[in-house]
Coordinates of C-alpha atoms in Angstrom, one line a residue:
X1 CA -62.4 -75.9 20.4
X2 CA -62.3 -77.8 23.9
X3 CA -65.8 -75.5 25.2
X4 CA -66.7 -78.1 27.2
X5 CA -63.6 -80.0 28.1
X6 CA -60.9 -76.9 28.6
X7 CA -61.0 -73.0 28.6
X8 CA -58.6 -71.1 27.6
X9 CA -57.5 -66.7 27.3
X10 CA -54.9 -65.4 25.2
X11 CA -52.5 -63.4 27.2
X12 CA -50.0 -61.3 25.2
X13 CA -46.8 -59.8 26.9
X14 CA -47.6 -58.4 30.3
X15 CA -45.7 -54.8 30.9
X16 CA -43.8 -56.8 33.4
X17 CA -42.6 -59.4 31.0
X18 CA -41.1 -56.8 28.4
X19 CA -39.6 -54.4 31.3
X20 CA -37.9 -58.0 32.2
X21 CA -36.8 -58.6 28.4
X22 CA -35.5 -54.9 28.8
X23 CA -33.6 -55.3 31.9
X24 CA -31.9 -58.8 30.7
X25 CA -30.7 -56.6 27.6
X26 CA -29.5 -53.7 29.5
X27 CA -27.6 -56.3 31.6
X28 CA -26.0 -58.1 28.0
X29 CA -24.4 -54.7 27.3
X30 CA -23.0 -54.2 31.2
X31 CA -21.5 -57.8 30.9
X32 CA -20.1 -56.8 27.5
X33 CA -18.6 -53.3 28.9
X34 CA -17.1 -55.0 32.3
X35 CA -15.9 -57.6 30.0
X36 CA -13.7 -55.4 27.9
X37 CA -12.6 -53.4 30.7
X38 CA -11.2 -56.1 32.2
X39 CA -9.3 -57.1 29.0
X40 CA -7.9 -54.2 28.5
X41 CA -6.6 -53.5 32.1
X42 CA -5.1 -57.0 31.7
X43 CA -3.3 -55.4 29.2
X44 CA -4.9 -58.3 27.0
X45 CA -2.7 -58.4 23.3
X46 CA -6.0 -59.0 21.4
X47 CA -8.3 -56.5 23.3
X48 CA -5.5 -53.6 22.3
X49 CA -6.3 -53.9 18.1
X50 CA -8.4 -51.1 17.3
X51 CA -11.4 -53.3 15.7
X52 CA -11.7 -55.1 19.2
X53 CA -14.6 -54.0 20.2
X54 CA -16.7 -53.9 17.3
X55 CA -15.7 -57.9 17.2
X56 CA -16.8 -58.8 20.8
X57 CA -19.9 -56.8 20.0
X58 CA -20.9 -58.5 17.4
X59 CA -19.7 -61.9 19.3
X60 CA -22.0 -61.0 21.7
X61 CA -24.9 -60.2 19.0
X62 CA -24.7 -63.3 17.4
X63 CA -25.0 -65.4 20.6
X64 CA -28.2 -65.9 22.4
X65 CA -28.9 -63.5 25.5
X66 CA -28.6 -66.0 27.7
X67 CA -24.3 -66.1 26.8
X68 CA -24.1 -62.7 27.8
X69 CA -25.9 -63.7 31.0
X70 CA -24.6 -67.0 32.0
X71 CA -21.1 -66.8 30.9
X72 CA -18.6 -65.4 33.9
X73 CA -17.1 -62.7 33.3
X74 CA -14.3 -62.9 36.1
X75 CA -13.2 -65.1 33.2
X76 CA -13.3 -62.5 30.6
X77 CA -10.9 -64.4 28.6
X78 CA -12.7 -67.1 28.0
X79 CA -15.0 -65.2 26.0
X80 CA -11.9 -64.1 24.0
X81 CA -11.3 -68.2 23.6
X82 CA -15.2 -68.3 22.3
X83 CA -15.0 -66.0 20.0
X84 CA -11.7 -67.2 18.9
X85 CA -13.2 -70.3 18.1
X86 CA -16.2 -69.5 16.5
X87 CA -14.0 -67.5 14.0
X88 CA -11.9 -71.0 13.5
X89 CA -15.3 -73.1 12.5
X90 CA -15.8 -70.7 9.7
X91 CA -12.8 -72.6 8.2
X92 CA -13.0 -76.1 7.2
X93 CA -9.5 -76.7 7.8
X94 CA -9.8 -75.6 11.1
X95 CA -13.4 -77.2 11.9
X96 CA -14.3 -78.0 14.0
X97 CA -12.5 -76.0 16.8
X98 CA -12.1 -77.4 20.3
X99 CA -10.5 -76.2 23.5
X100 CA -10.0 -78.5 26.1
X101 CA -9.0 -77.3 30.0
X102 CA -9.2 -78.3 33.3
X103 CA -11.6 -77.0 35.9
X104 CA -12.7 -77.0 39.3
X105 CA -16.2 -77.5 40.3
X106 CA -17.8 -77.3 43.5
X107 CA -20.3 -80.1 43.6
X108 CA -23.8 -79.4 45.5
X109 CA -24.0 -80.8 48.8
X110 CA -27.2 -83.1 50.6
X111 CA -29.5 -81.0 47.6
X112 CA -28.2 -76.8 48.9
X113 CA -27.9 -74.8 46.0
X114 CA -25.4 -72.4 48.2
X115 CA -23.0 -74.8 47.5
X116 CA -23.0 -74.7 43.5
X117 CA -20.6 -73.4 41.2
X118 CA -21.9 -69.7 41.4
X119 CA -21.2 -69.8 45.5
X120 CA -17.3 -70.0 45.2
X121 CA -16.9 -68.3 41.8
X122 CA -19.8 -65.4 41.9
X123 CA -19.7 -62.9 39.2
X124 CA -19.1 -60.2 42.2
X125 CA -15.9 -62.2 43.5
X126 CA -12.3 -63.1 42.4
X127 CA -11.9 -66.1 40.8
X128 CA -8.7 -66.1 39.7
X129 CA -5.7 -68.8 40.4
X130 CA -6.0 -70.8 43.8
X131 CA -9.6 -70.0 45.7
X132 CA -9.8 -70.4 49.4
X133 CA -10.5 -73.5 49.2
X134 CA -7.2 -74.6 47.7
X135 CA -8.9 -74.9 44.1
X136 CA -5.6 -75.7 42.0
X137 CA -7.7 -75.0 38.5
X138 CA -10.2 -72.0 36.6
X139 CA -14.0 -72.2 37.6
X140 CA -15.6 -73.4 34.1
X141 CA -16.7 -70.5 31.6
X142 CA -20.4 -71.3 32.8
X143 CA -21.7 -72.6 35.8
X144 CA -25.1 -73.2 37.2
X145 CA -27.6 -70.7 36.3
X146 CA -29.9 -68.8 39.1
X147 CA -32.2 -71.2 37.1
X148 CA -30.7 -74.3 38.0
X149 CA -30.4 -73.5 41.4
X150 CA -34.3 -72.4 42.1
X151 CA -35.4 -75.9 40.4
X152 CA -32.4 -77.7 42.6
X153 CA -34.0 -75.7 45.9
X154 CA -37.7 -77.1 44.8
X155 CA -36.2 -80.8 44.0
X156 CA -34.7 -81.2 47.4
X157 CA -37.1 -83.7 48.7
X158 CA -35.6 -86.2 46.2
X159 CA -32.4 -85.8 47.1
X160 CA -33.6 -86.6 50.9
X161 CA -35.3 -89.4 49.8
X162 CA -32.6 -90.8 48.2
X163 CA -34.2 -90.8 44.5
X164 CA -31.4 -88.6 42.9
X165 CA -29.0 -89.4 40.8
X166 CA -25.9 -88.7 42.8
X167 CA -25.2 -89.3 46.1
X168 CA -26.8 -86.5 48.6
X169 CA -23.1 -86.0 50.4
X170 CA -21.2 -85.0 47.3
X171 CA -19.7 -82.1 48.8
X172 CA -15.6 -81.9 47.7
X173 CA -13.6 -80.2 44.5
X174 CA -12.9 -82.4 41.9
X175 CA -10.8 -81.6 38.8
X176 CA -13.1 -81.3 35.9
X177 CA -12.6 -81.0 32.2
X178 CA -14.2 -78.2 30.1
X179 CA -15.0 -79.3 26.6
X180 CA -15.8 -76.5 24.1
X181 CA -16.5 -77.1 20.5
X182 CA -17.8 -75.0 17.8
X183 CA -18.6 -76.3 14.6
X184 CA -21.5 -75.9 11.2
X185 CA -24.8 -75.8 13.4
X186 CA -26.6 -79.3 11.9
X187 CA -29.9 -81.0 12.8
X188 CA -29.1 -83.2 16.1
X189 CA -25.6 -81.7 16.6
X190 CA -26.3 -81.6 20.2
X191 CA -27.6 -85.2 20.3
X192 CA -24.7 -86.6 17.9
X193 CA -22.1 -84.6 20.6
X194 CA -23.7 -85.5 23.7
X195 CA -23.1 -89.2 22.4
X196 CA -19.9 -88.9 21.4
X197 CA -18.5 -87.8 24.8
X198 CA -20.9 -90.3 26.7
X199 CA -19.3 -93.1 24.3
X200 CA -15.4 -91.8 25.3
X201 CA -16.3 -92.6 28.1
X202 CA -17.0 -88.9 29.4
X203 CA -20.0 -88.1 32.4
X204 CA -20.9 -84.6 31.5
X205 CA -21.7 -82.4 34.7
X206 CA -22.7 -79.4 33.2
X207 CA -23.5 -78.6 29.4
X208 CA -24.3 -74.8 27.7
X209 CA -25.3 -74.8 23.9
X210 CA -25.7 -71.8 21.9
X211 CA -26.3 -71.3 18.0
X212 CA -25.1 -68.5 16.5
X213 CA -27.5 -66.0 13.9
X214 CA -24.9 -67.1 11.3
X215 CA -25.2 -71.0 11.4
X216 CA -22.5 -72.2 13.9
X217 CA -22.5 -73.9 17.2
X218 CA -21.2 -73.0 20.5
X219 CA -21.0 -76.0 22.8
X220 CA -19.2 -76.2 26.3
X221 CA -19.4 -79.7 28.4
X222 CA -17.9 -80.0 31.8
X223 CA -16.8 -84.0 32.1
X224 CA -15.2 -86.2 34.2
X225 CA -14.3 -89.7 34.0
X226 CA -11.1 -88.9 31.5
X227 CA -8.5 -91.4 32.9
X228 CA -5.5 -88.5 33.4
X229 CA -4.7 -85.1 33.3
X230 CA -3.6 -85.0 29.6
X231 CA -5.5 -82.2 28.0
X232 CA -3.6 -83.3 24.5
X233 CA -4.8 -86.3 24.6
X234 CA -8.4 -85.8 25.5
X235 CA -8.6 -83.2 22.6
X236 CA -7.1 -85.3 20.3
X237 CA -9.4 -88.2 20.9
X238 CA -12.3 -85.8 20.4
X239 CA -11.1 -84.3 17.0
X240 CA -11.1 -87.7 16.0
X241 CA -14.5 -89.0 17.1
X242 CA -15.8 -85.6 16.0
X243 CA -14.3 -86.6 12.6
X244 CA -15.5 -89.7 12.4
X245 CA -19.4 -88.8 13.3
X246 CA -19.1 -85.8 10.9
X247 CA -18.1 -87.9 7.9
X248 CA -21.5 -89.9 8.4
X249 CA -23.4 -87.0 8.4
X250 CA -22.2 -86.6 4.9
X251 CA -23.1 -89.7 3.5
X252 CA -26.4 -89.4 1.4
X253 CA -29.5 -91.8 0.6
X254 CA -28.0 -93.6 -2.3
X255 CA -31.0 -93.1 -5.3
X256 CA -29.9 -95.0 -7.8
X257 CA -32.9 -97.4 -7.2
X258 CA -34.9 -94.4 -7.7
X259 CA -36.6 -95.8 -4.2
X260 CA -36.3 -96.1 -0.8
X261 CA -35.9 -99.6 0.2
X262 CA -39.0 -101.0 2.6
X263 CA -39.8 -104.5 3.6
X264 CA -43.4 -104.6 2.3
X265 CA -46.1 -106.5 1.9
X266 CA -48.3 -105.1 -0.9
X267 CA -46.4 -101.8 -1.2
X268 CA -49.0 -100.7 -3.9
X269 CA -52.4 -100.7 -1.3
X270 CA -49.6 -97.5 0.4
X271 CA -47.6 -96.1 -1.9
X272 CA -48.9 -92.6 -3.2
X273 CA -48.3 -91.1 -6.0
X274 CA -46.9 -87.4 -5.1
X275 CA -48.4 -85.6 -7.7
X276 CA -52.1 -86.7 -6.5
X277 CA -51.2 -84.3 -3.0
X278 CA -52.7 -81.2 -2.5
X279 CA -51.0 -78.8 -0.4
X280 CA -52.7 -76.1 1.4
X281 CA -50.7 -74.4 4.5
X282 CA -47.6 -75.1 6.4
X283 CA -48.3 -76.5 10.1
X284 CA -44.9 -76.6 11.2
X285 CA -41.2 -77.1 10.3
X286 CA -38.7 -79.7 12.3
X287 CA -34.8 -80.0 11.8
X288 CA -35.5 -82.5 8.8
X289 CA -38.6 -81.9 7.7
X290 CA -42.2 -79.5 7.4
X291 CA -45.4 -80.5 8.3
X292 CA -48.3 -79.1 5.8
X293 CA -51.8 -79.4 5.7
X294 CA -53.0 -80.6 2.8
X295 CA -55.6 -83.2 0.8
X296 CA -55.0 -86.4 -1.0
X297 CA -58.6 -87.8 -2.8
X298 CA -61.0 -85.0 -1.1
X299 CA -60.0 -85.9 2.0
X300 CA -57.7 -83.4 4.6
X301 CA -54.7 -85.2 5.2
X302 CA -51.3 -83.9 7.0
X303 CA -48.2 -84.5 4.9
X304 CA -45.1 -84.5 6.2
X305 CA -42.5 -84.2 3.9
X306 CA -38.4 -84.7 4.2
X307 CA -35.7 -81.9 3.2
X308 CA -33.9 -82.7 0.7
X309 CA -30.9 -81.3 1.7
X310 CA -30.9 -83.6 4.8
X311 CA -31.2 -86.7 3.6
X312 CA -28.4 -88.6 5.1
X313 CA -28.2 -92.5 6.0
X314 CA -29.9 -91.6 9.5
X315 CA -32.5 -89.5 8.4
X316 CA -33.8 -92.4 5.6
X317 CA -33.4 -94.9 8.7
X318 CA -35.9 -92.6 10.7
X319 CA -38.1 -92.4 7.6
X320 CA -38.0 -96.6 6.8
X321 CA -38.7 -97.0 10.1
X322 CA -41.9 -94.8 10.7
X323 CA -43.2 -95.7 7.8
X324 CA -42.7 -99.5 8.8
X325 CA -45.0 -99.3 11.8
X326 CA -47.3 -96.7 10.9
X327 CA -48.2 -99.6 8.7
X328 CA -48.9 -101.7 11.3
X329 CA -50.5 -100.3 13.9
X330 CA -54.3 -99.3 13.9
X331 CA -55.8 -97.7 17.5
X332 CA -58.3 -95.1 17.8
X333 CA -55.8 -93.6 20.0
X334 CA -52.9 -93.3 17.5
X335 CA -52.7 -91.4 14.7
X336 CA -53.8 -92.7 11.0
X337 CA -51.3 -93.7 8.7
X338 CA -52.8 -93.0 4.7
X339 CA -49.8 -93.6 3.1
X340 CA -46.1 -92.8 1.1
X341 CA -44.0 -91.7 -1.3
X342 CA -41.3 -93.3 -1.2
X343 CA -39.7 -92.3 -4.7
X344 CA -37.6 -89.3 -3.8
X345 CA -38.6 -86.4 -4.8
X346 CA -40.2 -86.2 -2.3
X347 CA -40.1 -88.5 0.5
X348 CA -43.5 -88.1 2.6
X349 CA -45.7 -90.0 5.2
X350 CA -49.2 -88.7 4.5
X351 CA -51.7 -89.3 8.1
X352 CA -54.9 -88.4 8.8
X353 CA -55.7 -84.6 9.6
X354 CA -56.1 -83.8 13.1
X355 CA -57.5 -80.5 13.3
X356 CA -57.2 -79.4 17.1
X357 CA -53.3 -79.4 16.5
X358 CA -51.2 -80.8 19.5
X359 CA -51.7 -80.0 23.0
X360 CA -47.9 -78.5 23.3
X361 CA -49.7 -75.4 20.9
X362 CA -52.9 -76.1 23.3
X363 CA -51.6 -75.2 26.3
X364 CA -48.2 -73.0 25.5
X365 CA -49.3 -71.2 22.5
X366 CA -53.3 -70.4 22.7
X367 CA -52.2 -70.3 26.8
X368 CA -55.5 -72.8 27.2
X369 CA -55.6 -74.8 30.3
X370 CA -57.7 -78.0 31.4
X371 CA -60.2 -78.5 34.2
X372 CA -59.0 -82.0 35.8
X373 CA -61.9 -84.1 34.4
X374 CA -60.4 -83.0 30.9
X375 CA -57.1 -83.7 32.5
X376 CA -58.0 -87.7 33.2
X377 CA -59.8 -87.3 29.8
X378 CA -56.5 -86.7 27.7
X379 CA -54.7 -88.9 30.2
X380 CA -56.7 -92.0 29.5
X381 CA -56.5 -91.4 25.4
X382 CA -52.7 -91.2 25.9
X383 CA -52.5 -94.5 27.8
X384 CA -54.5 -96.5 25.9
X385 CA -52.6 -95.8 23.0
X386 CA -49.1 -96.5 24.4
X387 CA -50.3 -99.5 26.0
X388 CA -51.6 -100.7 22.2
X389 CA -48.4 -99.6 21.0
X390 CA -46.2 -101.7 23.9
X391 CA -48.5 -104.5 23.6
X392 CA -47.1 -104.3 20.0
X393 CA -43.5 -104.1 21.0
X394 CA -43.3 -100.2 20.5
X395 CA -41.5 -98.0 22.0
X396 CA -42.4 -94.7 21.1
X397 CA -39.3 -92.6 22.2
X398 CA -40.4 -89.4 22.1
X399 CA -43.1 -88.5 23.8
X400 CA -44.4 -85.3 24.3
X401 CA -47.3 -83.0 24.1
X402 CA -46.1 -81.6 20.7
X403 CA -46.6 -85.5 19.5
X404 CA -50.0 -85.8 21.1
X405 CA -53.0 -84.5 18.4
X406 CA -56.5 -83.6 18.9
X407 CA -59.3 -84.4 16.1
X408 CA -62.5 -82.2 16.3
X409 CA -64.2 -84.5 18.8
X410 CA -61.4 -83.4 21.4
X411 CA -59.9 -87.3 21.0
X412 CA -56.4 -87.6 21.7
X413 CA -54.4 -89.4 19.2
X414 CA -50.3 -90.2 19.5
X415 CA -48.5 -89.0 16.6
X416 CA -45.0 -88.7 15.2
X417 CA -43.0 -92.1 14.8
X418 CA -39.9 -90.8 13.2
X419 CA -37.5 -92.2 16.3
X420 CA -40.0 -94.7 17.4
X421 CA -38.3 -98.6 17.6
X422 CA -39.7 -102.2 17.4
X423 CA -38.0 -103.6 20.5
X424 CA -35.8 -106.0 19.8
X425 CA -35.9 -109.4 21.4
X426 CA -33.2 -108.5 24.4
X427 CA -35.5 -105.6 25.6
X428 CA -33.0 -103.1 25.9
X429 CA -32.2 -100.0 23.7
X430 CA -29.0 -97.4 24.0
X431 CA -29.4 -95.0 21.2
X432 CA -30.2 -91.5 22.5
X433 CA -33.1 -90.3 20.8
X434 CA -36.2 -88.0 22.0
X435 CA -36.8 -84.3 23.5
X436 CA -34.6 -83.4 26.5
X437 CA -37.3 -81.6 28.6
X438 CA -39.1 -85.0 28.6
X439 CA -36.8 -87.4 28.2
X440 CA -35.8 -90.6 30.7
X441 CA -32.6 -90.6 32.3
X442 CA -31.2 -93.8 31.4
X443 CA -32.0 -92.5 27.3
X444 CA -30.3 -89.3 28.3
X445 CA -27.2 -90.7 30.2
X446 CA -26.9 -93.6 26.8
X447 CA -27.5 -96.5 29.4
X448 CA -29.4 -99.3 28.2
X449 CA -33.0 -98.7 28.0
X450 CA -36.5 -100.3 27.4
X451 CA -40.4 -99.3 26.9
X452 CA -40.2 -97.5 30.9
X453 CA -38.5 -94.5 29.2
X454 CA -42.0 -93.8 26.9
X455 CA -43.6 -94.7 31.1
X456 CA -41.1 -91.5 32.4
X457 CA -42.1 -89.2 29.5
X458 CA -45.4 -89.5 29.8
X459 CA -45.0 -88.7 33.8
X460 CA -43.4 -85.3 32.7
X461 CA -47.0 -84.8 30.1
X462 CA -49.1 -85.5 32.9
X463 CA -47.3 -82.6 34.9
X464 CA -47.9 -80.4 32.1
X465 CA -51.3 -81.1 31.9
X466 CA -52.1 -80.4 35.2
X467 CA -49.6 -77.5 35.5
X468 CA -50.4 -75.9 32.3
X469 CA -46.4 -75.0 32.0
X470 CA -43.3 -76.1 29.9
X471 CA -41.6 -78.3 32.1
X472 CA -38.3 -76.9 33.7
X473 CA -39.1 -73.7 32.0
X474 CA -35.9 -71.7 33.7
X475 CA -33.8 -73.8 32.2
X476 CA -32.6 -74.3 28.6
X477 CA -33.4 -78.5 27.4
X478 CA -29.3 -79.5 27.8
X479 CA -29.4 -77.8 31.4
X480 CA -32.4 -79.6 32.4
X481 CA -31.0 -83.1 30.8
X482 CA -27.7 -82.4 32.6
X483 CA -29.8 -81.7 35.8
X484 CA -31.9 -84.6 35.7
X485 CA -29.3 -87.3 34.7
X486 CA -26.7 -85.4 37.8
X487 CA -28.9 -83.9 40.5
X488 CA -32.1 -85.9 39.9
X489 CA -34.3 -83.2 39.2
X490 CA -38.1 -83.5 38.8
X491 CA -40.8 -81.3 38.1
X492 CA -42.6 -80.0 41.6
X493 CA -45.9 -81.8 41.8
X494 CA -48.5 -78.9 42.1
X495 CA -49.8 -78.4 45.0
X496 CA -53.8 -79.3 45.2
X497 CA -53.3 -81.9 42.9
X498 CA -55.6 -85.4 44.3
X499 CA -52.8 -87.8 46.1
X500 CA -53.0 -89.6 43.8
X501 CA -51.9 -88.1 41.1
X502 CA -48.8 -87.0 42.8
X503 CA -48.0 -91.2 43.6
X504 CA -48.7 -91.8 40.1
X505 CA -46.5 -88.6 38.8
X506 CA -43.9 -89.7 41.2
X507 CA -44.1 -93.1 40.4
X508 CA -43.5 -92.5 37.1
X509 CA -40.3 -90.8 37.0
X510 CA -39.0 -93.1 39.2
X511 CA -35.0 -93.0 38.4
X512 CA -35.4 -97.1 38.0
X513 CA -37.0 -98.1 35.2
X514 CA -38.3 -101.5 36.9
X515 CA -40.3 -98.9 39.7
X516 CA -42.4 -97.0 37.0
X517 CA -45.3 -98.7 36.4
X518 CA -46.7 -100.5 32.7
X519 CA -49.3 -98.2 31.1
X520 CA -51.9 -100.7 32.0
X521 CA -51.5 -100.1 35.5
X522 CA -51.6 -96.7 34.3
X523 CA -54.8 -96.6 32.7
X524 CA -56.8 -98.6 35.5
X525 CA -55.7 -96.1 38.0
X526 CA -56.3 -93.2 36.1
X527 CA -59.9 -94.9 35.5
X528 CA -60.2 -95.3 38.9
X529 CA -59.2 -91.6 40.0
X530 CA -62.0 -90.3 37.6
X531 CA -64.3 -92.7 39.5
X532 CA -63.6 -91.8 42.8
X533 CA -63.1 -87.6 41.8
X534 CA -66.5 -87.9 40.5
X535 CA -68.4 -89.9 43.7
X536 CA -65.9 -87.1 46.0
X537 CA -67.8 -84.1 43.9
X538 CA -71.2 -86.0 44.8
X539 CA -70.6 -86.6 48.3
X540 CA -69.4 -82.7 48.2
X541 CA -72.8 -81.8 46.8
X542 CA -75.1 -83.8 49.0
X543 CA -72.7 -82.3 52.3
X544 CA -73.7 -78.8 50.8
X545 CA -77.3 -79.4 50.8

């Protein structure tokens, strides 16, 4: 696959990758040891049972390694409070648990990552009651990871040139609130949270999500933005938003029709009938729904087909909806829609087969990387068909190397509609939907948005294809969002790269939408670079001679 257009190697673990896996472990059971100890010489009520420690072990266990080594332990109680609260979500009287407190931050100053959180409340350090800097409230359980701060340190150019999202001079305490909620870990939790607290009217600074090995969530938010310095109130407000979204969740597709309901016109040249699909493998496996190779007539489809056990009012929306303009759209550049079946069980979307799987497994699974002909080659396929789909009043809203397929002619086709949108007549969209890593600001932050976010997405592919790495790879996807949305993070264009790439990168992840350019623009001067790279690599030739 890709000879001629790519090579790739397969690199396992290096030594030095599992002696760092090693080290990090080592480390969760020295933060789980100074942890205790401090409990107990706080004379702690709780640390003092005999079965303690067994249970903030296996708090520990359950969380991801990154708790043990983000969370601060100068604040050894707050890990009493998480586990405390994970306890209360196994209850449904008492779910979903929140604890709300305020904080102080530090804010980064003119783009210095000396001046983050981990600078005035370092796991070294006392952080206890009033700092030196007449902090009046706790540092927040979490602050800014090493991580965090090494991507801040390479994204300082932005903040000089004035293309972050906060002001460069930011420098003072504020009083924060911490937000922490555990609750049943749920498809889109995260997404259905992070809009909750945006539509209180919440900013949130900094964001840590963990899931538990047994099914439950862990979610701390710092926020400001909450009118007064009523804990009560802000907690009560959430339990009852929190209420409110979880009582959607529950509602089910209504099948008494036996049908889902889709505008159509001649349903029968689409609908398929289940029992005529042929399944052969599993490709992959989502929140809501697997991906499995299969055939339908003799010829090697993909079908992707809906758990049933997630079938909610949203989830049917999704499905209406992709199925609604995979019907109408027909590019070489976007995938092939065969058909439905749209008479649950099952509901699936059967489209063509593409059998050199997405460039996200491309270049972060099979570790294959492109030469930068093959680069502009992929580029190009990708423009062309988002700027069919815009001219068709699409916006695709998650875009992403994992939703851009290869066929066995190395063609690059845009896949996955499930969140995609007809844009409605006023332009402007507010729904959070997509894939953090890659995902615009203004989606992110719930502001109005338009087709530009697909243009700031695909900004973040073209990185990746020219980088051959996971974009903000230090960071887990709520850090980067939070970082993005906050500090104005950005990728580092590599280095080598032809200028213009780096304008067009740069251009599009502009933090205004009106800056980025329209993938028409796009595709002309991705055109034009492949022009001019080739007559350079002549002239080069000729010089040589």
């Amino acid at each position: 696959m890709m000879e001629d257009a790519a090579s790739f190697s397969s690199r396992g673990l290096s030594e030095s990758s599992q002696s760092r896996i090693a080290r990090k472990r080592r480390e969760k059971v020295e933060v789980f040891q100074e942890v205790l100890r401090r409990l107990r010489e706080s004379n702690d009520e709780e640390a003092n049972q005999p079965d303690f420690e067994d249970e903030l072990w296996a708090h520990f266990t359950k969380l991801p390694l990154r708790y043990a080594l983000d969370v601060n332990i100068e604040r050894a109680q707050d890990v009493v409070m998480h586990k405390n609260l994970l306890q209360m979500a196994h209850y449904q009287n008492t779910r979903p648990a929140v604890e709300v407190r305020l904080v102080q931050i530090h804010r980064i100053s003119d783009g210095n990552p000396g001046d983050s959180v981990h600078s005035n409340f370092s796991k070294k350090g006392g952080a206890q009651g009033t700092d030196h800097h007449g902090s009046m409230h706790p540092p927040p359980a979490f602050g800014l990871t090493p991580s965090t701060e090494l991507a801040l340190e390479a994204n300082k150019l932005y903040v000089q040139d004035g293309n972050s999202a906060v002001s460069g001079n930011s420098l003072l305490f504020r009083s924060s609130y911490e937000i922490t909620i555990s609750t049943l870990d749920k498809p889109k939790l995260l997404t259905r949270l992070t809009s909750l607290i945006s539509e209180i009217g919440l900013n949130i600074q900094e964001a840590h999500a963990f899931s538990t090995k047994d099914g439950y969530s862990l979610d701390v938010f710092v926020v400001d933005g909450w009118g007064n310095e009523e804990t009560d109130q802000l907690r009560s407000a959430l339990l009852k938003e929190i209420s409110n979204m979880e009582e959607l969740v529950k509602a089910g597709i209504n099948f008494t029709t036996n049908q889902v309901d889709i505008t159509s016109n001649g349903s029968e040249a689409w609908e398929i009938d289940a029992a005529l699909l042929k399944y052969e493998y599993k490709i992959a496996t989502g929140s809501t729904g697997d991906l499995y190779k299969g055939s339908f007539q003799s010829q090697e489809v993909a079908i992707k087909v809906l758990k049933a056990e997630c079938l909610n009012e949203v989830v049917q929306k999704d499905f209406v909806q992709e199925v609604y303009i995979l019907r109408k759209v027909r590019h070489k550049n976007v995938v092939q829609f065969i058909g439905a079946c749209t008479k649950p069980p099952p509901l699936c979307i059967i489209t063509e087969f593409m059998s050199g799987g997405s460039l996200y497994d491309f270049l972060h699974k099979t570790k294959g990387f492109f030469k930068l002909p093959s680069v502009l080659k992929v580029a190009i396929d990708v423009s062309k068909g988002m700027s069919y789909l815009h001219q068709n009043n699409i916006i695709h809203r998650d875009l992403k190397t994992a939703n851009l397929l290869m066929d066995e002619n190395q063609l690059v086709k845009v896949a996955d509609f499930g969140v995609a949108r007809v844009q409605v007549q006023s332009g402007v969209m507010t729904a959070e939907t997509g894939t953090y890593r890659w995902m615009a600001p203004e989606v992110i932050g719930h502001r109005p948005y338009d087709r530009k976010a697909d243009v700031f997405s695909f900004g973040i592919v073209l990185w990746e294809l020219l980088t051959g790495k996971l974009p903000y790879e230090y960071l887990t996807p709520l850090q980067a969002a939070v970082a993005v949305v906050q500090k104005g993070l950005r990728p580092t264009p590599p280095t080598h790269t032809h200028p213009i790439l780096v304008e067009l990168l740069e251009r599009c992840w502009q933090q205004d939408p009106c800056l980025r350019p329209e993938f028409s623009e796009i595709l002309e001067i991705l055109k034009y670079t492949t022009k001019k790279i080739v007559e350079e690599e002549k002239s080069s030739k000729r010089r040589s001679l």
